[in-house]
Amino acid sequence: MKLAAERVDWTVHGHKLLDDVSLAVEAGETFGLIGPNGSGKTTLLRVLAGLRRPKSGRVLVDGLPMTRMRQRDIARSISFVEQQAETLDRIEVREAVALGRTPFLSPLRSWSDQDDAIVSRALDDVGMRHLAGRLWHTLSGGERQRVHIARALAQQPSILLLDEPTNHLDIRHQLSILQLVRQLPVTVVIALHDLNQAMDCDRIGVMDAGCLVDIGTPRRVLTADRLQRTFGVHADILDDPQDDRRILRFRHAL
């Protein structure tokens, strides 16, 4: 599925958090969002997910304006993994992941063995099957993050939005989650804090003060000049001779 934003604005108390943002993400593409804290990445993801309605402009899913879609249809197409999503309910891990199947249930379509299998597969994909019976409040921050991602996978979306999904994860689980995301046959928009991780996206967009200031392939966008202007750091851009990957090494701008 394609996902697009056309001239999207979002304002809170007179402060513009998104300013005339337009982008188009192709079906099956992995699109990275980068930018300093407070640049608008999370707000844009929430607008793309249908959780916030833009003050002006519009979001389109496969060319259809989101305002013309039922909420259930949006939930069946788009899954959003937020940075932090807490609950006070005494809920087990498997029950939390099973919430991803909610958009597909109705009085005419009750829980089935297929739903059970989908939830089990999602738990396996994030390495949480062995903790399926644990209570949510007993989990570590990293374990909770993996449950959030499993819930999104159980939803079987065509479009997956992730807001810094590797927060709270150790390096091994960061790599496994990012590899899993890259292998999924879905359209992905992912906000990333680690710019070296952004190198693996098909394209990236740079957010700064609510504006999308640059967009393109990582090699074209992540230049020393762009990194200094947007992030205020000097960067050395190195080429790994083993796999032709680029590696960024940062120094504080004086």
Short mmCIF file of C-alpha atoms in Angstrom, two decimals:
data_model
loop_
_atom_site.label_atom_id
_atom_site.label_comp_id
_atom_site.label_asym_id
_atom_site.label_seq_id
_atom_site.Cartn_x
_atom_site.Cartn_y
_atom_site.Cartn_z
CA MET A 1 0.00 0.00 0.00
CA LYS A 2 1.13 3.54 -0.75
CA LEU A 3 1.00 6.21 1.95
CA ALA A 4 1.14 9.93 1.25
CA ALA A 5 0.84 13.25 3.02
CA GLU A 6 -0.10 16.37 1.07
CA ARG A 7 0.72 19.78 2.57
CA VAL A 8 -0.01 18.65 6.11
CA ASP A 9 -0.07 21.19 8.96
CA TRP A 10 -0.56 20.52 12.67
CA THR A 11 -0.76 23.31 15.25
CA VAL A 12 -1.10 23.21 19.05
CA HIS A 13 -1.79 26.40 21.06
CA GLY A 14 -0.59 28.52 18.18
CA HIS A 15 2.66 26.56 17.81
CA LYS A 16 3.06 24.86 14.44
CA LEU A 17 4.44 21.34 14.95
CA LEU A 18 4.08 20.37 11.28
CA ASP A 19 4.47 22.95 8.55
CA ASP A 20 3.38 22.12 4.98
CA VAL A 21 4.76 18.56 5.03
CA SER A 22 4.38 16.50 1.85
CA LEU A 23 5.79 13.05 1.17
CA ALA A 24 4.88 9.89 -0.71
CA VAL A 25 6.00 6.43 0.43
CA GLU A 26 5.75 3.70 -2.18
CA ALA A 27 4.28 0.27 -1.55
CA GLY A 28 6.91 -1.99 0.03
CA GLU A 29 9.33 0.86 0.69
CA THR A 30 11.15 1.36 3.99
CA PHE A 31 11.15 5.09 4.63
CA GLY A 32 13.17 6.52 7.53
CA LEU A 33 12.38 9.71 9.43
CA ILE A 34 15.26 11.44 11.15
CA GLY A 35 15.65 14.78 12.89
CA PRO A 36 16.49 16.37 16.22
CA ASN A 37 14.25 15.95 19.26
CA GLY A 38 11.12 18.06 18.84
CA SER A 39 11.46 18.26 15.06
CA GLY A 40 8.01 16.77 14.40
CA LYS A 41 8.75 13.11 13.70
CA THR A 42 6.31 11.69 16.25
CA THR A 43 3.59 14.18 15.34
CA LEU A 44 3.92 13.28 11.66
CA LEU A 45 3.70 9.57 12.43
CA ARG A 46 0.56 10.10 14.50
CA VAL A 47 -1.02 12.05 11.64
CA LEU A 48 -0.06 9.33 9.15
CA ALA A 49 -1.57 6.73 11.50
CA GLY A 50 -4.89 8.58 11.60
CA LEU A 51 -4.56 9.36 15.32
CA ARG A 52 -4.44 13.08 14.62
CA ARG A 53 -6.34 14.89 11.92
CA PRO A 54 -4.24 17.54 10.16
CA LYS A 55 -5.33 21.15 10.54
CA SER A 56 -4.87 21.46 6.80
CA GLY A 57 -3.73 19.12 4.06
CA ARG A 58 -4.58 15.44 3.89
CA VAL A 59 -3.28 11.88 4.23
CA LEU A 60 -3.94 9.32 1.49
CA VAL A 61 -3.81 5.53 1.65
CA ASP A 62 -3.45 4.04 -1.83
CA GLY A 63 -4.80 7.30 -3.19
CA LEU A 64 -7.90 7.34 -0.95
CA PRO A 65 -8.17 10.26 1.50
CA MET A 66 -8.04 8.92 5.05
CA THR A 67 -11.03 11.09 5.97
CA ARG A 68 -13.16 8.89 3.70
CA MET A 69 -12.06 5.67 5.41
CA ARG A 70 -13.80 3.99 8.33
CA GLN A 71 -11.72 3.76 11.50
CA ARG A 72 -11.89 -0.03 11.34
CA ASP A 73 -10.52 -0.01 7.79
CA ILE A 74 -7.67 2.28 8.86
CA ALA A 75 -6.86 -0.08 11.74
CA ARG A 76 -6.85 -3.05 9.37
CA SER A 77 -4.40 -1.31 7.05
CA ILE A 78 -2.08 0.66 9.35
CA SER A 79 -0.34 -0.34 12.57
CA PHE A 80 1.56 2.15 14.72
CA VAL A 81 4.21 1.30 17.31
CA GLU A 82 4.66 4.27 19.64
CA GLN A 83 7.72 5.01 21.75
CA GLN A 84 5.78 4.57 24.98
CA ALA A 85 2.41 2.87 25.43
CA GLU A 86 1.55 1.86 28.97
CA THR A 87 -1.40 0.17 30.63
CA LEU A 88 -2.49 -0.19 34.25
CA ASP A 89 -4.48 -3.33 33.47
CA ARG A 90 -3.24 -6.66 34.79
CA ILE A 91 -2.77 -8.10 31.35
CA GLU A 92 -0.57 -10.95 30.18
CA VAL A 93 1.87 -10.65 27.29
CA ARG A 94 -0.17 -12.90 25.00
CA GLU A 95 -3.32 -10.91 25.75
CA ALA A 96 -1.50 -7.66 24.89
CA VAL A 97 -0.37 -9.06 21.55
CA ALA A 98 -3.86 -10.46 20.85
CA LEU A 99 -5.18 -6.87 20.91
CA GLY A 100 -3.67 -6.56 17.43
CA ARG A 101 -6.45 -8.82 16.13
CA THR A 102 -9.24 -6.52 17.42
CA PRO A 103 -9.94 -4.76 14.07
CA PHE A 104 -10.75 -8.14 12.51
CA LEU A 105 -13.24 -9.31 15.15
CA SER A 106 -16.98 -8.64 15.04
CA PRO A 107 -20.27 -10.25 16.11
CA LEU A 108 -20.06 -12.19 12.86
CA ARG A 109 -16.38 -13.05 13.15
CA SER A 110 -15.25 -14.39 16.54
CA TRP A 111 -11.76 -15.44 17.70
CA SER A 112 -10.43 -18.43 15.77
CA ASP A 113 -7.52 -20.85 15.65
CA GLN A 114 -6.10 -18.67 12.89
CA ASP A 115 -5.97 -15.71 15.27
CA ASP A 116 -4.16 -17.89 17.81
CA ALA A 117 -1.61 -18.88 15.18
CA ILE A 118 -1.05 -15.26 14.11
CA VAL A 119 -0.44 -14.17 17.72
CA SER A 120 1.98 -17.06 18.30
CA ARG A 121 3.91 -16.19 15.15
CA ALA A 122 4.16 -12.54 16.21
CA LEU A 123 5.51 -13.56 19.61
CA ASP A 124 8.05 -15.83 17.92
CA ASP A 125 9.13 -13.05 15.54
CA VAL A 126 10.17 -10.78 18.42
CA GLY A 127 11.52 -13.54 20.65
CA MET A 128 8.82 -13.25 23.32
CA ARG A 129 7.02 -16.60 23.08
CA HIS A 130 8.68 -17.82 26.29
CA LEU A 131 7.19 -14.85 28.20
CA ALA A 132 3.67 -15.15 26.79
CA GLY A 133 2.19 -15.84 30.23
CA ARG A 134 4.03 -13.03 32.06
CA LEU A 135 2.13 -10.02 33.36
CA TRP A 136 2.80 -6.75 31.54
CA HIS A 137 3.93 -4.81 34.63
CA THR A 138 6.70 -7.34 35.33
CA LEU A 139 8.44 -6.73 32.00
CA SER A 140 11.51 -4.61 31.43
CA GLY A 141 11.38 -1.60 29.11
CA GLY A 142 13.00 -3.56 26.29
CA GLU A 143 10.63 -6.49 26.72
CA ARG A 144 7.63 -4.17 26.61
CA GLN A 145 8.94 -2.64 23.40
CA ARG A 146 9.13 -6.06 21.78
CA VAL A 147 5.56 -6.81 22.89
CA HIS A 148 4.41 -3.54 21.27
CA ILE A 149 6.03 -4.64 18.01
CA ALA A 150 4.49 -8.10 18.29
CA ARG A 151 1.05 -6.53 18.74
CA ALA A 152 1.62 -4.52 15.57
CA LEU A 153 2.72 -7.64 13.68
CA ALA A 154 -0.39 -9.52 14.89
CA GLN A 155 -2.44 -6.81 13.22
CA GLN A 156 -0.91 -7.93 9.87
CA PRO A 157 -0.89 -4.39 8.49
CA SER A 158 -0.11 -3.31 4.96
CA ILE A 159 1.56 -0.20 6.41
CA LEU A 160 3.70 -0.29 9.54
CA LEU A 161 4.65 2.93 11.35
CA LEU A 162 7.30 2.79 14.07
CA ASP A 163 8.46 5.58 16.35
CA GLU A 164 12.05 4.86 17.39
CA PRO A 165 11.32 1.16 17.93
CA THR A 166 14.84 0.32 19.13
CA ASN A 167 14.57 2.53 22.22
CA HIS A 168 15.21 0.51 25.38
CA LEU A 169 16.54 -2.47 23.39
CA ASP A 170 20.03 -3.87 23.77
CA ILE A 171 22.16 -4.00 20.63
CA ARG A 172 21.33 -7.64 19.84
CA HIS A 173 17.59 -7.01 19.90
CA GLN A 174 18.01 -3.72 18.02
CA LEU A 175 19.63 -5.59 15.15
CA SER A 176 17.09 -8.43 15.17
CA ILE A 177 14.08 -6.09 15.21
CA LEU A 178 15.46 -3.93 12.39
CA GLN A 179 16.26 -7.02 10.33
CA LEU A 180 12.71 -8.30 10.90
CA VAL A 181 11.21 -4.97 9.83
CA ARG A 182 13.29 -4.92 6.65
CA GLN A 183 12.10 -8.42 5.74
CA LEU A 184 8.39 -7.70 6.16
CA PRO A 185 6.41 -7.45 2.88
CA VAL A 186 4.82 -4.16 3.97
CA THR A 187 5.29 -0.42 3.59
CA VAL A 188 7.33 0.91 6.53
CA VAL A 189 7.79 4.41 7.90
CA ILE A 190 10.24 4.36 10.80
CA ALA A 191 11.54 7.22 12.94
CA LEU A 192 15.11 6.53 13.96
CA HIS A 193 17.44 8.15 16.46
CA ASP A 194 20.53 6.25 15.28
CA LEU A 195 21.60 7.72 11.94
CA ASN A 196 23.73 4.68 11.12
CA GLN A 197 20.58 2.56 11.33
CA ALA A 198 18.91 4.99 8.92
CA MET A 199 21.53 4.05 6.34
CA ASP A 200 19.62 0.81 5.71
CA CYS A 201 16.38 2.55 4.68
CA ASP A 202 15.41 2.85 1.01
CA ARG A 203 14.90 6.58 1.46
CA ILE A 204 14.93 8.98 4.39
CA GLY A 205 13.27 12.28 5.20
CA VAL A 206 14.86 14.90 7.44
CA MET A 207 12.56 16.77 9.83
CA ASP A 208 13.62 20.10 11.32
CA ALA A 209 11.34 22.51 13.23
CA GLY A 210 8.22 20.87 11.83
CA CYS A 211 9.37 20.97 8.21
CA LEU A 212 10.51 18.17 5.93
CA VAL A 213 13.76 19.81 4.84
CA ASP A 214 15.28 17.02 2.75
CA ILE A 215 14.29 13.70 1.26
CA GLY A 216 16.14 11.09 -0.75
CA THR A 217 18.42 8.08 -0.47
CA PRO A 218 20.60 7.88 2.65
CA ARG A 219 23.77 8.36 0.61
CA ARG A 220 22.42 11.56 -0.93
CA VAL A 221 20.85 13.02 2.19
CA LEU A 222 23.26 12.11 4.98
CA THR A 223 26.08 14.42 4.02
CA ALA A 224 28.47 16.19 6.36
CA ASP A 225 26.83 19.51 5.47
CA ARG A 226 23.30 18.29 6.21
CA LEU A 227 24.34 16.71 9.51
CA GLN A 228 26.02 19.92 10.65
CA ARG A 229 23.07 22.14 9.64
CA THR A 230 20.35 19.94 11.13
CA PHE A 231 22.04 18.22 14.07
CA GLY A 232 24.88 20.61 14.85
CA VAL A 233 27.58 17.95 14.63
CA HIS A 234 30.62 17.32 12.48
CA ALA A 235 30.54 13.92 10.79
CA ASP A 236 33.18 11.76 9.17
CA ILE A 237 31.61 9.53 6.51
CA LEU A 238 33.47 6.25 6.15
CA ASP A 239 33.01 3.42 3.65
CA ASP A 240 33.20 -0.13 4.99
CA PRO A 241 35.34 -2.07 2.48
CA GLN A 242 33.70 -5.38 3.44
CA ASP A 243 30.11 -4.64 2.39
CA ASP A 244 30.17 -1.12 0.87
CA ARG A 245 28.15 0.25 3.80
CA ARG A 246 28.63 3.82 4.90
CA ILE A 247 29.37 4.49 8.56
CA LEU A 248 28.94 7.88 10.25
CA ARG A 249 31.31 8.95 13.00
CA PHE A 250 30.36 12.10 14.86
CA ARG A 251 32.25 14.91 16.55
CA HIS A 252 30.73 17.82 18.43
CA ALA A 253 30.57 20.99 16.35
CA LEU A 254 32.56 23.78 18.03
#
